[in-house]
Coordinates of C-alpha atoms in Angstrom, one line a residue:
Chain G
M1 CA 0.0 0.0 0.0
T2 CA 1.1 3.5 -0.8
R3 CA 0.3 6.1 1.9
V4 CA -0.8 9.3 0.2
L5 CA -1.3 12.7 2.0
V6 CA -3.3 15.3 0.1
L7 CA -2.6 18.9 1.1
H8 CA -5.1 21.5 0.0
S9 CA -6.4 24.7 1.6
V10 CA -10.0 24.3 0.5
G11 CA -11.9 21.6 2.5
L12 CA -14.3 20.6 -0.3
L13 CA -11.6 20.2 -2.9
R14 CA -9.4 18.3 -0.4
S15 CA -12.3 15.8 0.1
A16 CA -12.9 15.6 -3.7
L17 CA -9.2 14.8 -4.4
M18 CA -9.3 12.2 -1.7
A19 CA -12.4 10.6 -3.3
L20 CA -10.6 10.6 -6.6
L21 CA -7.5 8.8 -5.2
K22 CA -9.5 6.4 -2.9
A23 CA -10.7 4.7 -6.1
E24 CA -7.2 3.3 -6.4
E25 CA -7.1 0.2 -4.2
S26 CA -3.3 0.4 -3.7
F27 CA -3.6 3.9 -2.1
D28 CA -4.2 4.6 1.5
V29 CA -5.4 8.3 1.3
F30 CA -5.4 11.0 4.0
A31 CA -5.9 14.7 3.6
S32 CA -5.1 17.9 5.5
G33 CA -5.1 21.7 5.4
W34 CA -2.0 23.8 5.9
C35 CA -2.3 24.4 9.6
T36 CA -2.1 20.8 10.5
A37 CA 0.1 19.7 7.5
R38 CA 3.4 19.3 9.4
R39 CA 1.8 17.4 12.3
Q40 CA -0.1 15.2 10.0
A41 CA 3.0 14.4 7.9
E42 CA 5.0 13.5 11.0
C43 CA 2.2 11.4 12.4
L44 CA 1.1 9.6 9.3
R45 CA 4.5 9.2 7.6
P46 CA 3.1 9.2 4.1
D47 CA 5.1 7.8 1.2
V48 CA 3.9 10.6 -1.1
C49 CA 2.6 14.1 -0.3
V50 CA 0.3 15.8 -3.0
V51 CA 0.4 19.6 -2.9
D52 CA -1.6 22.0 -5.0
L53 CA 0.8 24.8 -6.0
D54 CA -2.1 27.4 -6.4
C55 CA -3.0 27.2 -2.7
P56 CA -1.9 30.3 -0.7
G57 CA 0.1 28.2 1.8
A58 CA 2.0 26.1 -0.8
A59 CA 5.0 28.5 -1.2
T60 CA 5.8 28.6 2.5
L61 CA 5.5 24.8 2.8
L62 CA 7.9 24.4 -0.2
E63 CA 10.4 26.9 1.2
R64 CA 10.5 24.9 4.5
E65 CA 10.9 21.7 2.6
Q66 CA 13.8 23.2 0.7
D67 CA 15.7 23.7 3.9
E68 CA 15.1 20.2 5.2
P69 CA 18.3 18.1 5.2
G70 CA 18.4 14.4 4.4
A71 CA 17.1 13.5 1.0
E72 CA 16.4 9.9 2.0
A73 CA 14.0 10.3 4.9
R74 CA 11.9 13.0 3.3
T75 CA 8.4 12.5 2.0
R76 CA 8.2 12.4 -1.8
L77 CA 6.4 15.4 -3.2
V78 CA 4.0 15.4 -6.1
V79 CA 2.7 18.9 -7.1
L80 CA -0.4 19.9 -9.0
A81 CA 0.7 22.7 -11.3
T82 CA -1.1 25.2 -13.7
A83 CA 0.7 25.7 -17.0
G84 CA 1.8 29.3 -17.4
R85 CA 3.0 29.7 -13.7
P86 CA 6.7 29.2 -14.0
G87 CA 7.4 30.9 -10.7
A88 CA 5.3 28.3 -8.8
L89 CA 6.9 25.4 -10.7
R90 CA 10.4 26.7 -9.8
K91 CA 9.6 26.8 -6.1
A92 CA 8.5 23.1 -6.4
F93 CA 11.7 22.2 -8.2
E94 CA 13.8 23.9 -5.5
A95 CA 11.9 21.9 -2.9
R96 CA 13.0 18.8 -4.8
A97 CA 9.5 17.7 -5.8
L98 CA 9.5 14.4 -7.7
G99 CA 6.1 14.6 -9.6
Y100 CA 4.8 17.5 -11.6
V101 CA 1.1 17.0 -12.7
D102 CA -0.8 19.4 -14.9
K103 CA -4.0 20.4 -13.1
D104 CA -5.8 20.4 -16.4
G105 CA -4.9 16.8 -17.2
S106 CA -6.6 13.5 -16.6
P107 CA -6.8 12.0 -13.1
R108 CA -4.9 8.9 -14.5
R109 CA -1.8 11.1 -14.8
L110 CA -2.0 12.0 -11.1
V111 CA -2.3 8.4 -10.1
R112 CA 0.8 7.5 -12.3
A113 CA 2.8 10.4 -10.8
I114 CA 2.1 9.2 -7.3
R115 CA 3.1 5.6 -8.2
Q116 CA 6.3 6.8 -9.8
A117 CA 7.1 9.2 -6.9
A118 CA 6.5 6.4 -4.4
E119 CA 9.3 4.4 -6.2
G120 CA 11.5 7.5 -6.1
E121 CA 11.1 8.2 -9.8
R122 CA 10.5 11.6 -11.4
F123 CA 7.2 12.3 -13.3
V124 CA 6.7 15.4 -15.4
D125 CA 3.6 16.1 -17.5
E126 CA 4.6 17.0 -21.0
S127 CA 2.2 19.9 -21.0
L128 CA 4.4 21.5 -18.3
A129 CA 7.6 21.0 -20.2
F130 CA 7.7 24.5 -21.8
C131 CA 6.8 26.0 -18.5
F132 CA 10.0 24.4 -17.0
L133 CA 12.1 26.2 -19.6
E134 CA 10.5 29.5 -18.6
A135 CA 11.1 28.6 -14.9
S136 CA 14.8 28.2 -15.6
R137 CA 15.1 31.9 -16.3
V138 CA 14.0 33.9 -13.3
P139 CA 13.2 37.4 -14.8
L140 CA 13.5 39.2 -11.4
T141 CA 16.1 39.5 -8.7
A142 CA 15.2 38.6 -5.1
R143 CA 15.0 42.3 -4.2
E144 CA 12.7 43.1 -7.1
M145 CA 10.4 40.2 -6.1
S146 CA 10.2 41.3 -2.5
V147 CA 9.5 44.9 -3.5
L148 CA 6.7 43.7 -5.8
A149 CA 5.2 41.4 -3.2
R150 CA 5.0 44.2 -0.7
A151 CA 3.5 46.6 -3.2
A152 CA 0.9 43.9 -4.1
E153 CA -0.2 43.9 -0.4
G154 CA -0.9 47.6 -0.7
E155 CA 2.2 49.0 0.9
S156 CA 3.3 52.5 -0.3
I157 CA 6.9 53.2 -1.6
A158 CA 7.7 54.7 1.9
E159 CA 6.4 51.7 3.7
I160 CA 8.3 49.3 1.5
A161 CA 11.5 51.3 1.9
R162 CA 11.1 51.2 5.8
G163 CA 10.3 47.5 5.7
L164 CA 13.3 46.6 3.6
H165 CA 15.7 49.2 5.1
L166 CA 16.1 50.9 1.7
S167 CA 15.7 54.5 0.5
N168 CA 12.5 55.6 -1.3
G169 CA 14.6 56.2 -4.5
T170 CA 16.0 52.6 -4.4
V171 CA 12.5 51.1 -4.0
R172 CA 11.4 53.2 -7.0
N173 CA 14.3 52.0 -9.0
Y174 CA 13.5 48.3 -8.2
M175 CA 9.9 48.9 -9.1
A176 CA 10.9 50.5 -12.4
S177 CA 13.4 47.7 -13.3
A178 CA 10.8 45.0 -12.4
T179 CA 8.2 46.7 -14.5
R180 CA 10.5 46.9 -17.4
K181 CA 11.8 43.3 -17.1
V182 CA 8.3 41.6 -17.0
G183 CA 7.2 43.7 -20.0
A184 CA 4.6 45.6 -18.0
R185 CA 3.0 49.0 -18.7
N186 CA 3.0 50.2 -15.1
R187 CA 3.3 49.1 -11.5
I188 CA -0.2 47.5 -11.3
D189 CA 0.5 45.7 -14.5
A190 CA 3.9 44.4 -13.2
I191 CA 2.2 43.1 -10.1
R192 CA -0.5 41.4 -12.1
I193 CA 1.9 39.7 -14.6
S194 CA 4.3 38.6 -11.8
Q195 CA 1.5 37.2 -9.7
R196 CA 0.0 35.2 -12.6
A197 CA 3.3 33.7 -13.4
G198 CA 3.8 32.8 -9.7
W199 CA 7.0 34.8 -9.2
V200 CA 5.4 37.0 -6.5
Chain P
M1 CA -32.1 10.0 -10.4
T2 CA -30.8 13.5 -10.1
R3 CA -28.8 14.7 -13.1
V4 CA -25.9 16.8 -11.9
L5 CA -23.5 18.8 -14.1
V6 CA -20.3 20.0 -12.4
L7 CA -18.7 23.1 -14.0
H8 CA -15.1 23.9 -13.1
S9 CA -12.2 25.4 -15.1
V10 CA -9.5 23.0 -13.7
G11 CA -9.7 19.5 -15.2
L12 CA -8.3 17.6 -12.3
L13 CA -10.6 19.3 -9.7
R14 CA -13.5 18.8 -12.0
S15 CA -12.8 15.0 -12.0
A16 CA -12.2 15.1 -8.3
L17 CA -15.6 16.8 -7.6
M18 CA -17.2 14.2 -9.9
A19 CA -15.6 11.3 -8.0
L20 CA -17.0 12.8 -4.8
L21 CA -20.5 13.1 -6.1
K22 CA -20.5 9.8 -7.9
A23 CA -20.4 8.1 -4.5
E24 CA -24.1 9.1 -4.2
E25 CA -26.1 6.4 -5.8
S26 CA -29.0 8.7 -6.6
F27 CA -26.8 11.1 -8.6
D28 CA -26.0 10.9 -12.3
V29 CA -22.9 13.1 -12.6
F30 CA -21.4 14.9 -15.5
A31 CA -18.7 17.5 -15.7
S32 CA -17.6 20.3 -18.1
G33 CA -15.2 23.2 -18.4
W34 CA -16.5 26.7 -19.3
C35 CA -16.1 26.5 -23.1
T36 CA -18.5 23.6 -23.5
A37 CA -20.7 24.5 -20.5
R38 CA -23.6 25.9 -22.4
R39 CA -23.7 23.1 -25.0
Q40 CA -23.3 20.4 -22.3
A41 CA -26.2 22.0 -20.3
E42 CA -28.4 22.0 -23.4
C43 CA -27.6 18.5 -24.3
L44 CA -27.6 16.9 -20.9
R45 CA -30.5 18.9 -19.4
P46 CA -29.2 18.5 -15.8
D47 CA -31.5 19.0 -12.9
V48 CA -28.8 20.8 -11.0
C49 CA -25.7 22.6 -12.1
V50 CA -22.7 23.0 -9.6
V51 CA -20.5 26.0 -10.2
D52 CA -17.3 27.0 -8.4
L53 CA -17.5 30.8 -7.9
D54 CA -13.7 31.1 -7.7
C55 CA -13.3 29.9 -11.3
P56 CA -12.4 32.7 -13.8
G57 CA -15.4 32.0 -16.0
A58 CA -18.0 31.8 -13.3
A59 CA -18.9 35.6 -13.3
T60 CA -19.6 35.6 -17.1
L61 CA -21.8 32.4 -16.8
L62 CA -23.8 33.9 -13.9
E63 CA -24.3 37.2 -15.8
R64 CA -25.7 35.2 -18.8
E65 CA -27.9 33.2 -16.4
Q66 CA -29.3 36.4 -14.9
D67 CA -30.6 37.5 -18.3
E68 CA -32.3 34.2 -19.1
P69 CA -36.1 34.4 -19.0
G70 CA -38.4 31.6 -17.6
A71 CA -37.7 30.6 -14.0
E72 CA -39.4 27.3 -14.6
A73 CA -37.3 25.8 -17.4
R74 CA -33.9 26.9 -16.0
T75 CA -31.4 24.5 -14.4
R76 CA -31.1 24.9 -10.7
L77 CA -27.8 26.4 -9.6
V78 CA -25.7 25.3 -6.6
V79 CA -22.6 27.5 -6.1
L80 CA -19.4 26.7 -4.2
A81 CA -18.4 29.8 -2.3
T82 CA -15.5 31.0 -0.3
A83 CA -16.4 33.0 2.9
G84 CA -15.1 36.6 2.6
R85 CA -16.0 37.1 -1.0
P86 CA -19.4 38.9 -0.8
G87 CA -19.1 40.2 -4.4
A88 CA -19.0 36.6 -5.8
L89 CA -21.9 35.6 -3.6
R90 CA -24.0 38.6 -4.8
K91 CA -23.4 37.6 -8.5
A92 CA -24.7 34.1 -7.7
F93 CA -27.7 35.6 -5.9
E94 CA -28.5 37.8 -8.9
A95 CA -28.3 34.8 -11.1
R96 CA -31.0 33.2 -8.8
A97 CA -28.8 30.4 -7.5
L98 CA -30.7 28.1 -5.1
G99 CA -27.8 26.5 -3.2
Y100 CA -24.8 28.2 -1.5
V101 CA -22.2 25.8 -0.2
D102 CA -19.1 26.9 1.8
K103 CA -16.0 25.4 0.0
D104 CA -14.4 24.9 3.3
G105 CA -17.2 22.7 4.6
S106 CA -18.0 19.0 4.5
P107 CA -18.9 17.2 1.3
R108 CA -22.2 16.1 2.9
R109 CA -23.3 19.7 2.8
L110 CA -22.8 19.8 -1.0
V111 CA -24.8 16.6 -1.4
R112 CA -27.6 18.1 0.7
A113 CA -27.6 21.3 -1.2
I114 CA -27.9 19.4 -4.5
R115 CA -30.8 17.4 -3.2
Q116 CA -32.6 20.5 -2.0
A117 CA -32.0 22.4 -5.1
A118 CA -33.3 19.5 -7.2
E119 CA -36.6 19.9 -5.2
G120 CA -36.5 23.6 -5.9
E121 CA -35.6 24.5 -2.3
R122 CA -33.0 27.0 -1.1
F123 CA -29.9 25.8 0.7
V124 CA -27.5 28.3 2.5
D125 CA -24.5 27.2 4.6
E126 CA -24.6 29.0 7.9
S127 CA -20.9 29.9 7.6
L128 CA -21.8 32.0 4.6
A129 CA -24.5 34.0 6.5
F130 CA -22.3 36.9 7.5
C131 CA -20.9 37.1 4.0
F132 CA -24.5 37.4 2.7
L133 CA -24.9 40.3 5.1
E134 CA -21.9 42.0 3.5
A135 CA -23.1 41.2 0.0
S136 CA -26.3 43.1 0.7
R137 CA -24.4 46.3 0.7
V138 CA -22.4 46.9 -2.5
P139 CA -19.6 49.3 -1.6
L140 CA -18.9 50.5 -5.1
T141 CA -20.9 51.9 -8.0
A142 CA -20.9 50.1 -11.3
R143 CA -18.6 52.8 -12.7
E144 CA -16.1 52.5 -9.9
M145 CA -16.1 48.8 -10.4
S146 CA -15.4 49.0 -14.1
V147 CA -12.6 51.5 -13.6
L148 CA -11.0 49.3 -10.9
A149 CA -11.4 46.2 -13.2
R150 CA -9.6 47.9 -16.0
A151 CA -6.9 49.2 -13.8
A152 CA -6.4 45.7 -12.4
E153 CA -5.7 44.5 -16.0
G154 CA -2.9 47.1 -16.2
E155 CA -4.6 49.9 -18.1
S156 CA -3.4 53.4 -17.5
I157 CA -5.7 56.3 -16.5
A158 CA -5.7 57.5 -20.1
E159 CA -6.5 54.1 -21.5
I160 CA -9.3 53.6 -19.0
A161 CA -10.7 57.1 -19.9
R162 CA -10.6 56.2 -23.6
G163 CA -12.2 52.8 -23.1
L164 CA -15.1 54.2 -21.0
H165 CA -15.5 57.5 -22.9
L166 CA -14.6 59.6 -19.8
S167 CA -12.1 62.3 -19.1
N168 CA -8.8 61.5 -17.3
G169 CA -10.0 63.6 -14.3
T170 CA -13.2 61.7 -14.0
V171 CA -11.4 58.4 -14.0
R172 CA -9.0 59.7 -11.3
N173 CA -12.1 60.7 -9.3
Y174 CA -13.7 57.3 -9.6
M175 CA -10.3 55.7 -8.5
A176 CA -10.1 58.0 -5.5
S177 CA -13.7 57.4 -4.4
A178 CA -13.3 53.6 -4.9
T179 CA -10.0 53.6 -2.9
R180 CA -11.7 55.6 0.0
K181 CA -14.9 53.4 0.0
V182 CA -13.1 50.1 0.3
G183 CA -10.8 51.5 3.0
A184 CA -7.6 51.1 0.9
R185 CA -4.3 52.9 1.3
N186 CA -3.8 53.4 -2.4
R187 CA -4.9 52.2 -5.9
I188 CA -3.0 48.9 -5.7
D189 CA -4.5 48.3 -2.3
A190 CA -8.0 49.1 -3.6
I191 CA -7.6 46.6 -6.5
R192 CA -6.3 43.9 -4.1
I193 CA -9.2 44.4 -1.6
S194 CA -11.9 44.5 -4.3
Q195 CA -10.6 41.5 -6.1
R196 CA -10.4 39.4 -2.8
A197 CA -13.9 40.4 -2.0
G198 CA -15.1 39.4 -5.5
W199 CA -16.4 42.8 -6.4
V200 CA -14.0 43.2 -9.3

């Protein structure tokens, strides 16, 4: 039996994904939201953990995973990804996820990805291949990303400057370079483009 | 048998919701994305249609539904809603949806909502009650909403003015009043707050 833990922030979709995977007789399926994710993982010791990259908590979980030592003991990650969000895909790659399943694909692909990940093998949906190429080239620097992320939360230039210990002029420069680099028309456009791509 | 059509933009989640509902023996379940939604509804003649309000295409579908005449012949709508998005809830209400299910609730609630809607009865999850209260008071005028929606897509003041046949000054005024009304600190914050609430 393969022990599978499904992590999703939305209760109903979590139950639905569970129902989908329970149809596989060789899977023992559990589900959890983000708050209890760590405790559940420790307690259940799943073979494979399925994470939806579009959930608000996914980025934090993947960052934590990235810092975990010991490649052997860790749970194998299978991520559900949306094509066109290279930033999210990159975060999953950096957290050493094994399976990459296109959310717009067939459920059979997810089942196959879980089986392969349980064996320690990689699985990548071909529809995500182009997105990986885009993910390999990060368009923004870490500073530009954090300036954009704060602006997206409604912070003013002065607030961002205080928060990051920079001058207002430097923040404005980061904003301008980020806007130029993602091919945006203005700041709001830069935030929109970067959020859709999953960089911010 | 109750014929249920699940509408969702994400293939895998569509299949997962289908798997969840198929466990009910009295349901005959089908699923579709947005492109084929109308054709599927005409061809399958479902008793109940389940729509996730957080899908990008949901608003357009609900608007179209609103204009349909004949309350008798129409498919009964059950919507999956996220608490804290009164704007989305209001659009569902205006499209005369019968069932309102909290996406963070138990799958049993969804099953009950579908059963009640099939009988022509209303179903509202109590966790959405406060959200209904908020939805009863639209904070923005139609003009303010369309200005914000265009700004959110990255249009400049001049572009919005041209698109809506207004002067630049009038667009700036709408922006300022919208920002004040939603309690935002600046334009980006106003867009963020309005999008999260589902008004834009």
